[in-house]
C-alpha cells in the first residue's frame, strides 16, 4: 500500500473491511473463488460460514455460528502486520487418483478482508490476491510394526490334531485354529484430516485387481512362487462387501480362504482349504510342520476424510499358515507266518 501525501490514518491505517459479522460471514464464501473453483470452504465436512471480529482478530467458524468449531483466525494490526492461525483441518480437493495421493494445496484469498485508510479518511479495500495463505494438506502415513496372525491346517477336516510327543509337531502355544484376526488401526496415522467417514479402511482393488494381487502374496520370503491348494493354483478372487474370497481353479473353483477388512480396520483371515507348503528337507526325518507366509498388507487402502489415500505395504499384514503332517494312529497290525511251509519243512502233524 502507498498511502500517498496524506499518509496513514493516525491509528495506523489498516483494519478489517467489514461493518459487521454478517458481512464477514458472507466474505468467507468467497475466499476460494480464485483458483479453487469457487466452492465453499469446509472443515471436516462442515461449511465454514460464520465469523466473529474481536478487536483486530477475525475468527472463522464451521457450522453457522460462533457456537461451532473455530477453524482459523486472521489478525490485522493497525500497522499492517498480519497473522493467520490454522486451528482445524480444511477439506482439500480429492486427489486425481487414489494411487497418486499427495499433500495438495488449498489457496485462501484473504486480501479483500483488509481496508486501508489514509489520514483524512480516504480508504481502499485491497484486492483478493493482496493476501494469500496456502494451506498444505495432510495425508495418511503408515506407522506400525505390522499385524500378524497364525492359522493351522490341522484344524481342517480331516486334519491331524496335535499329538503329544510327535516330533513333527511345531505348533505354537497356545494352539491356534483356522481364523486369525486383529486390527490395522495401529498401522496408520490418518493425520489432521482424520479417517474417512465410516472408518477409512477398505480393499485397494476390485475383483480383477484382487486376482492379480493373489500372484504376489508369496513374493516376500517364499521365493515368489504362485500359491497352490491341493495342486491347483489359487488364481481368482471375488470381493463382496468387506470380504475377499480366494479360489483355486478359477472363480468357480474351490474357495481357499477369506480375508475380511472392515472399515474400522478390524481384519479376519479364515482358512477354508489346505495350502501346498514347500517340501521338507532331506533326509525325511527332518520333515516337520513348516510354514507358509502370506503377505496380505497391500490389499488394504487407508483413506482420510478428504480422500487422500495410502495403500499399505505387503508386510503390514502377514498371516502364517502352519502345515499339517502325517501322524501314526492305530493299535498296530499283526501277522503270522510258519517256517514249516518252506522246503524242506515239516508240516504240522496231527498229534505232534
Short mmCIF file of C-alpha atoms in Angstrom, two decimals:
data_model
loop_
_atom_site.label_atom_id
_atom_site.label_comp_id
_atom_site.label_asym_id
_atom_site.label_seq_id
_atom_site.Cartn_x
_atom_site.Cartn_y
_atom_site.Cartn_z
CA UNK A 1 0.00 0.00 0.00
CA UNK A 2 1.08 3.56 -0.76
CA UNK A 3 -0.89 5.99 1.41
CA UNK A 4 0.27 8.97 -0.66
CA UNK A 5 0.62 12.56 0.52
CA UNK A 6 -1.92 12.24 3.33
CA UNK A 7 -0.14 9.30 4.94
CA UNK A 8 -1.82 6.62 7.00
CA UNK A 9 -4.62 7.25 9.44
CA UNK A 10 -3.48 8.38 12.84
CA UNK A 11 -4.13 4.97 14.38
CA UNK A 12 -2.14 3.18 11.67
CA UNK A 13 -4.40 2.81 8.66
CA UNK A 14 -5.10 -0.94 8.48
CA UNK A 15 -8.35 -2.59 9.59
CA UNK A 16 -10.99 -5.08 8.52
CA UNK A 17 -13.24 -4.05 5.63
CA UNK A 18 -16.44 -5.39 7.23
CA UNK A 19 -19.05 -3.40 9.06
CA UNK A 20 -20.33 -6.41 10.98
CA UNK A 21 -20.13 -10.20 11.45
CA UNK A 22 -22.74 -10.82 8.74
CA UNK A 23 -20.52 -9.18 6.11
CA UNK A 24 -17.55 -11.16 7.41
CA UNK A 25 -19.57 -14.39 7.09
CA UNK A 26 -20.52 -13.52 3.52
CA UNK A 27 -16.85 -12.88 2.75
CA UNK A 28 -15.95 -16.40 3.90
CA UNK A 29 -17.97 -17.79 0.99
CA UNK A 30 -15.68 -16.01 -1.50
CA UNK A 31 -12.17 -16.79 -0.27
CA UNK A 32 -11.85 -19.84 -2.52
CA UNK A 33 -13.06 -18.13 -5.71
CA UNK A 34 -9.66 -17.54 -7.33
CA UNK A 35 -8.02 -20.79 -8.43
CA UNK A 36 -10.20 -23.07 -6.27
CA UNK A 37 -13.30 -23.36 -8.41
CA UNK A 38 -15.41 -21.02 -6.31
CA UNK A 39 -16.57 -23.71 -3.91
CA UNK A 40 -17.38 -23.04 -0.28
CA UNK A 41 -14.79 -23.73 2.39
CA UNK A 42 -15.34 -26.81 4.55
CA UNK A 43 -13.75 -28.26 7.66
CA UNK A 44 -14.41 -31.96 8.30
CA UNK A 45 -17.42 -31.76 6.01
CA UNK A 46 -18.98 -28.73 7.73
CA UNK A 47 -19.12 -25.40 5.89
CA UNK A 48 -17.01 -22.56 7.28
CA UNK A 49 -19.74 -19.93 7.17
CA UNK A 50 -19.63 -17.71 10.25
CA UNK A 51 -17.19 -15.14 11.60
CA UNK A 52 -16.72 -13.00 14.66
CA UNK A 53 -14.43 -9.96 14.82
CA UNK A 54 -12.99 -9.06 18.19
CA UNK A 55 -10.66 -6.09 18.04
CA UNK A 56 -8.05 -6.77 15.37
CA UNK A 57 -8.82 -10.51 15.09
CA UNK A 58 -11.37 -12.35 12.96
CA UNK A 59 -12.29 -15.91 13.97
CA UNK A 60 -13.93 -18.15 11.36
CA UNK A 61 -16.31 -20.89 12.48
CA UNK A 62 -17.81 -24.00 10.89
CA UNK A 63 -21.48 -24.72 11.48
CA UNK A 64 -23.21 -21.38 11.12
CA UNK A 65 -22.33 -19.53 14.32
CA UNK A 66 -19.70 -18.89 16.97
CA UNK A 67 -21.03 -21.94 18.82
CA UNK A 68 -19.49 -24.11 16.10
CA UNK A 69 -15.88 -25.20 15.71
CA UNK A 70 -13.31 -22.40 15.41
CA UNK A 71 -11.37 -23.10 12.18
CA UNK A 72 -8.90 -20.25 11.77
CA UNK A 73 -8.10 -16.75 12.94
CA UNK A 74 -6.88 -13.77 10.92
CA UNK A 75 -5.30 -10.86 12.74
CA UNK A 76 -4.84 -7.49 11.01
CA UNK A 77 -2.97 -5.00 13.17
CA UNK A 78 -3.32 -1.26 12.52
CA UNK A 79 0.33 -1.03 11.46
CA UNK A 80 -0.26 -3.64 8.71
CA UNK A 81 1.17 -6.69 10.47
CA UNK A 82 -0.98 -9.75 9.87
CA UNK A 83 -1.14 -13.28 11.29
CA UNK A 84 -3.12 -16.29 10.12
CA UNK A 85 -3.54 -19.20 12.55
CA UNK A 86 -4.99 -22.54 11.44
CA UNK A 87 -7.00 -24.20 14.23
CA UNK A 88 -8.68 -27.12 12.41
CA UNK A 89 -8.17 -29.09 9.22
CA UNK A 90 -9.64 -27.76 5.99
CA UNK A 91 -11.10 -30.10 3.37
CA UNK A 92 -8.89 -30.23 0.29
CA UNK A 93 -9.79 -31.49 -3.18
CA UNK A 94 -9.64 -35.24 -3.61
CA UNK A 95 -6.54 -36.47 -5.47
CA UNK A 96 -6.90 -37.27 -9.16
CA UNK A 97 -6.11 -40.92 -8.46
CA UNK A 98 -6.13 -42.88 -5.18
CA UNK A 99 -2.69 -44.22 -6.03
CA UNK A 100 -1.17 -40.75 -6.52
CA UNK A 101 -2.35 -39.18 -3.27
CA UNK A 102 -0.20 -36.28 -2.16
CA UNK A 103 -0.19 -33.18 0.02
CA UNK A 104 -2.08 -30.84 -2.32
CA UNK A 105 -2.74 -27.17 -1.61
CA UNK A 106 -5.73 -25.02 -0.75
CA UNK A 107 -5.25 -21.32 -1.51
CA UNK A 108 -7.16 -18.82 0.64
CA UNK A 109 -7.59 -15.38 -0.93
CA UNK A 110 -7.85 -13.09 2.09
CA UNK A 111 -6.75 -9.69 0.81
CA UNK A 112 -10.20 -8.18 0.36
CA UNK A 113 -10.79 -8.55 4.10
CA UNK A 114 -8.41 -5.62 4.59
CA UNK A 115 -9.19 -1.91 4.37
CA UNK A 116 -6.50 0.78 4.34
CA UNK A 117 -7.44 4.33 5.37
CA UNK A 118 -5.38 7.48 4.99
CA UNK A 119 -5.14 10.40 7.37
CA UNK A 120 -8.19 12.28 6.11
CA UNK A 121 -10.44 9.20 5.82
CA UNK A 122 -9.97 8.11 2.23
CA UNK A 123 -9.91 4.30 2.10
CA UNK A 124 -9.18 1.39 -0.17
CA UNK A 125 -10.31 -2.24 0.17
CA UNK A 126 -7.46 -4.43 -1.03
CA UNK A 127 -7.77 -7.00 -3.82
CA UNK A 128 -8.19 -10.66 -3.00
CA UNK A 129 -4.65 -11.57 -4.00
CA UNK A 130 -3.11 -8.87 -1.81
CA UNK A 131 -3.01 -11.54 0.92
CA UNK A 132 -2.96 -15.23 0.11
CA UNK A 133 -2.45 -18.09 2.55
CA UNK A 134 -1.75 -21.59 1.25
CA UNK A 135 -2.88 -24.49 3.43
CA UNK A 136 -0.94 -27.66 2.66
CA UNK A 137 -2.96 -30.84 3.01
CA UNK A 138 -2.11 -33.59 5.46
CA UNK A 139 -2.14 -37.20 4.22
CA UNK A 140 -2.16 -40.63 5.90
CA UNK A 141 1.13 -42.35 6.66
CA UNK A 142 1.93 -45.94 7.52
CA UNK A 143 3.16 -46.28 11.07
CA UNK A 144 3.41 -49.58 12.87
CA UNK A 145 5.29 -52.83 13.24
CA UNK A 146 2.86 -54.89 11.17
CA UNK A 147 -0.11 -57.04 12.06
CA UNK A 148 0.49 -60.79 12.23
CA UNK A 149 -1.66 -63.87 12.60
CA UNK A 150 -1.26 -67.64 12.57
CA UNK A 151 -3.60 -70.40 11.39
CA UNK A 152 -3.15 -74.19 11.31
CA UNK A 153 -4.16 -76.62 8.59
CA UNK A 154 -4.65 -79.40 11.13
CA UNK A 155 -7.98 -77.87 12.18
CA UNK A 156 -9.39 -78.56 8.73
CA UNK A 157 -11.36 -81.79 8.18
CA UNK A 158 -9.73 -84.29 8.06
CA UNK A 159 -6.71 -82.83 9.83
CA UNK A 160 -4.27 -84.40 12.22
CA UNK A 161 -4.56 -82.76 15.63
CA UNK A 162 -1.53 -82.18 17.77
CA UNK A 163 -0.14 -85.42 19.13
CA UNK A 164 1.79 -85.50 22.37
CA UNK A 165 5.38 -86.34 21.67
CA UNK A 166 5.01 -86.12 17.90
CA UNK A 167 8.47 -84.98 16.75
CA UNK A 168 6.96 -83.38 13.63
CA UNK A 169 4.75 -81.00 15.60
CA UNK A 170 5.94 -77.40 15.72
CA UNK A 171 2.68 -75.84 16.89
CA UNK A 172 2.64 -72.64 18.90
CA UNK A 173 1.45 -72.50 22.48
CA UNK A 174 -1.39 -71.94 22.97
CA UNK A 175 -2.67 -73.72 19.86
CA UNK A 176 -4.32 -71.69 17.09
CA UNK A 177 -7.18 -72.53 14.74
CA UNK A 178 -8.44 -71.66 11.25
CA UNK A 179 -9.09 -67.98 12.00
CA UNK A 180 -6.64 -65.15 12.67
CA UNK A 181 -7.84 -61.63 13.42
CA UNK A 182 -6.76 -58.24 14.69
CA UNK A 183 -6.89 -54.51 13.96
CA UNK A 184 -4.98 -52.34 11.49
CA UNK A 185 -5.68 -49.08 13.31
CA UNK A 186 -2.19 -49.10 14.79
CA UNK A 187 -0.62 -49.35 11.33
CA UNK A 188 -1.91 -45.98 10.02
CA UNK A 189 -1.82 -42.39 11.20
CA UNK A 190 -4.61 -40.55 9.40
CA UNK A 191 -3.25 -37.18 10.49
CA UNK A 192 -5.10 -33.90 10.87
CA UNK A 193 -7.93 -34.83 8.48
CA UNK A 194 -8.84 -37.98 10.37
CA UNK A 195 -10.22 -41.15 8.84
CA UNK A 196 -12.81 -41.13 6.08
CA UNK A 197 -16.39 -41.05 7.28
CA UNK A 198 -17.36 -44.61 8.15
CA UNK A 199 -13.86 -45.77 9.07
CA UNK A 200 -11.26 -45.25 6.35
CA UNK A 201 -10.13 -48.85 5.65
CA UNK A 202 -11.07 -50.77 2.51
CA UNK A 203 -9.65 -53.04 -0.16
CA UNK A 204 -7.20 -51.40 -2.55
CA UNK A 205 -8.65 -53.02 -5.67
CA UNK A 206 -11.63 -54.56 -7.42
CA UNK A 207 -12.05 -58.25 -8.34
CA UNK A 208 -9.64 -58.02 -11.27
CA UNK A 209 -7.03 -56.32 -9.12
CA UNK A 210 -7.55 -58.86 -6.37
CA UNK A 211 -6.84 -61.70 -8.78
CA UNK A 212 -3.59 -60.02 -9.87
CA UNK A 213 -2.69 -59.47 -6.21
CA UNK A 214 -3.02 -63.19 -5.43
CA UNK A 215 0.01 -63.90 -7.61
CA UNK A 216 2.16 -61.66 -5.36
CA UNK A 217 1.34 -62.69 -1.81
CA UNK A 218 4.17 -65.24 -1.67
CA UNK A 219 6.83 -62.89 -3.07
CA UNK A 220 8.43 -61.91 0.24
CA UNK A 221 10.25 -64.82 1.83
CA UNK A 222 8.58 -67.55 -0.22
CA UNK A 223 10.52 -67.34 -3.48
CA UNK A 224 7.78 -65.63 -5.44
CA UNK A 225 6.04 -68.86 -6.43
CA UNK A 226 2.31 -68.98 -7.09
CA UNK A 227 0.02 -70.16 -4.31
CA UNK A 228 -1.50 -73.63 -4.70
CA UNK A 229 -4.14 -75.67 -2.89
CA UNK A 230 -4.05 -79.43 -3.48
CA UNK A 231 -2.02 -78.83 -6.63
CA UNK A 232 -4.42 -76.26 -8.09
CA UNK A 233 -3.31 -72.65 -8.40
CA UNK A 234 -5.14 -70.09 -6.24
CA UNK A 235 -5.82 -67.74 -9.13
CA UNK A 236 -9.14 -65.94 -8.69
CA UNK A 237 -10.79 -63.67 -6.14
CA UNK A 238 -14.15 -62.02 -5.54
CA UNK A 239 -14.91 -59.14 -3.21
CA UNK A 240 -18.37 -58.89 -1.70
CA UNK A 241 -18.78 -56.04 0.76
CA UNK A 242 -15.83 -56.11 3.12
CA UNK A 243 -14.78 -59.71 2.38
CA UNK A 244 -12.45 -61.13 -0.26
CA UNK A 245 -12.71 -64.83 -1.13
CA UNK A 246 -9.81 -66.54 -2.91
CA UNK A 247 -10.45 -69.52 -5.19
CA UNK A 248 -8.35 -72.31 -6.69
CA UNK A 249 -9.05 -73.21 -10.31
CA UNK A 250 -10.84 -70.02 -11.30
CA UNK A 251 -13.76 -68.15 -9.83
CA UNK A 252 -15.98 -71.23 -9.92
CA UNK A 253 -13.38 -73.39 -8.20
CA UNK A 254 -12.80 -74.28 -4.56
CA UNK A 255 -12.86 -71.45 -2.03
CA UNK A 256 -9.49 -71.50 -0.25
CA UNK A 257 -9.52 -68.58 2.17
CA UNK A 258 -11.34 -65.37 3.01
CA UNK A 259 -9.92 -62.02 4.10
CA UNK A 260 -12.25 -59.51 5.73
CA UNK A 261 -11.25 -55.84 6.06
CA UNK A 262 -13.79 -53.79 7.99
CA UNK A 263 -14.00 -50.02 7.59
CA UNK A 264 -12.83 -49.55 11.19
CA UNK A 265 -9.61 -51.50 10.50
CA UNK A 266 -10.62 -54.84 12.01
CA UNK A 267 -9.40 -57.78 9.91
CA UNK A 268 -10.09 -61.51 9.86
CA UNK A 269 -8.41 -64.27 7.85
CA UNK A 270 -10.21 -67.64 7.60
CA UNK A 271 -8.53 -70.72 6.12
CA UNK A 272 -11.03 -72.93 4.24
CA UNK A 273 -8.75 -75.40 2.43
CA UNK A 274 -5.17 -76.65 2.77
CA UNK A 275 -2.37 -74.72 1.07
CA UNK A 276 0.57 -76.50 -0.53
CA UNK A 277 3.72 -75.95 1.52
CA UNK A 278 7.32 -76.41 0.44
CA UNK A 279 8.61 -79.98 0.52
CA UNK A 280 10.53 -80.91 3.71
CA UNK A 281 14.28 -81.12 3.77
CA UNK A 282 16.33 -84.25 3.29
CA UNK A 283 16.62 -86.77 4.91
CA UNK A 284 12.93 -87.42 5.61
CA UNK A 285 13.31 -87.38 9.41
CA UNK A 286 13.73 -83.60 9.05
CA UNK A 287 10.08 -83.35 7.91
CA UNK A 288 8.04 -81.06 10.13
CA UNK A 289 5.07 -78.71 10.17
CA UNK A 290 6.73 -75.95 8.15
CA UNK A 291 5.23 -72.52 7.49
CA UNK A 292 3.77 -70.65 4.54
CA UNK A 293 3.87 -66.87 4.96
CA UNK A 294 1.15 -64.85 3.23
CA UNK A 295 1.90 -61.12 2.75
CA UNK A 296 -1.53 -59.54 2.66
CA UNK A 297 -0.99 -55.91 3.71
CA UNK A 298 -1.02 -54.36 0.25
CA UNK A 299 -4.62 -55.49 -0.17
CA UNK A 300 -5.57 -52.66 2.21
CA UNK A 301 -6.17 -48.98 1.44
CA UNK A 302 -6.44 -46.32 4.16
CA UNK A 303 -8.34 -43.13 3.18
CA UNK A 304 -8.62 -39.90 5.15
CA UNK A 305 -11.57 -37.51 5.41
CA UNK A 306 -10.81 -35.56 2.23
CA UNK A 307 -10.00 -38.71 0.24
CA UNK A 308 -6.20 -38.81 0.41
CA UNK A 309 -5.31 -42.50 0.49
CA UNK A 310 -2.46 -44.83 1.26
CA UNK A 311 -2.05 -48.43 0.10
CA UNK A 312 -0.31 -50.33 2.88
CA UNK A 313 2.90 -52.28 2.37
CA UNK A 314 2.68 -56.04 1.93
CA UNK A 315 4.20 -56.70 5.38
CA UNK A 316 1.63 -54.53 7.17
CA UNK A 317 -0.48 -57.70 7.47
CA UNK A 318 1.17 -61.12 7.48
CA UNK A 319 -0.58 -64.44 8.12
CA UNK A 320 1.40 -67.62 8.68
CA UNK A 321 -0.20 -70.94 7.70
CA UNK A 322 1.26 -73.92 9.60
CA UNK A 323 1.43 -77.15 7.60
CA UNK A 324 -0.31 -80.36 8.61
CA UNK A 325 1.72 -83.57 8.61
CA UNK A 326 1.02 -87.32 8.86
CA UNK A 327 0.83 -88.91 12.28
CA UNK A 328 0.89 -92.52 13.35
CA UNK A 329 -2.52 -93.61 14.56
CA UNK A 330 -3.64 -97.16 15.40
CA UNK A 331 -3.13 -100.18 17.62
CA UNK A 332 -0.66 -101.87 15.29
CA UNK A 333 -1.14 -104.51 12.58
CA UNK A 334 -0.14 -108.14 13.29
CA UNK A 335 0.58 -111.16 11.05
CA UNK A 336 1.87 -114.75 11.47
CA UNK A 337 4.00 -116.96 9.16
CA UNK A 338 5.31 -120.51 9.61
CA UNK A 339 8.72 -121.85 8.64
CA UNK A 340 7.26 -125.29 8.00
CA UNK A 341 5.92 -124.07 4.71
CA UNK A 342 9.48 -123.63 3.49
CA UNK A 343 11.10 -126.54 1.56
CA UNK A 344 12.03 -128.88 3.16
CA UNK A 345 9.76 -128.04 6.03
CA UNK A 346 7.92 -130.31 8.41
CA UNK A 347 4.21 -129.77 8.04
CA UNK A 348 2.01 -129.90 11.06
CA UNK A 349 1.32 -133.48 12.10
CA UNK A 350 -1.79 -134.44 13.88
CA UNK A 351 -0.94 -135.05 17.45
CA UNK A 352 2.58 -133.59 17.06
#
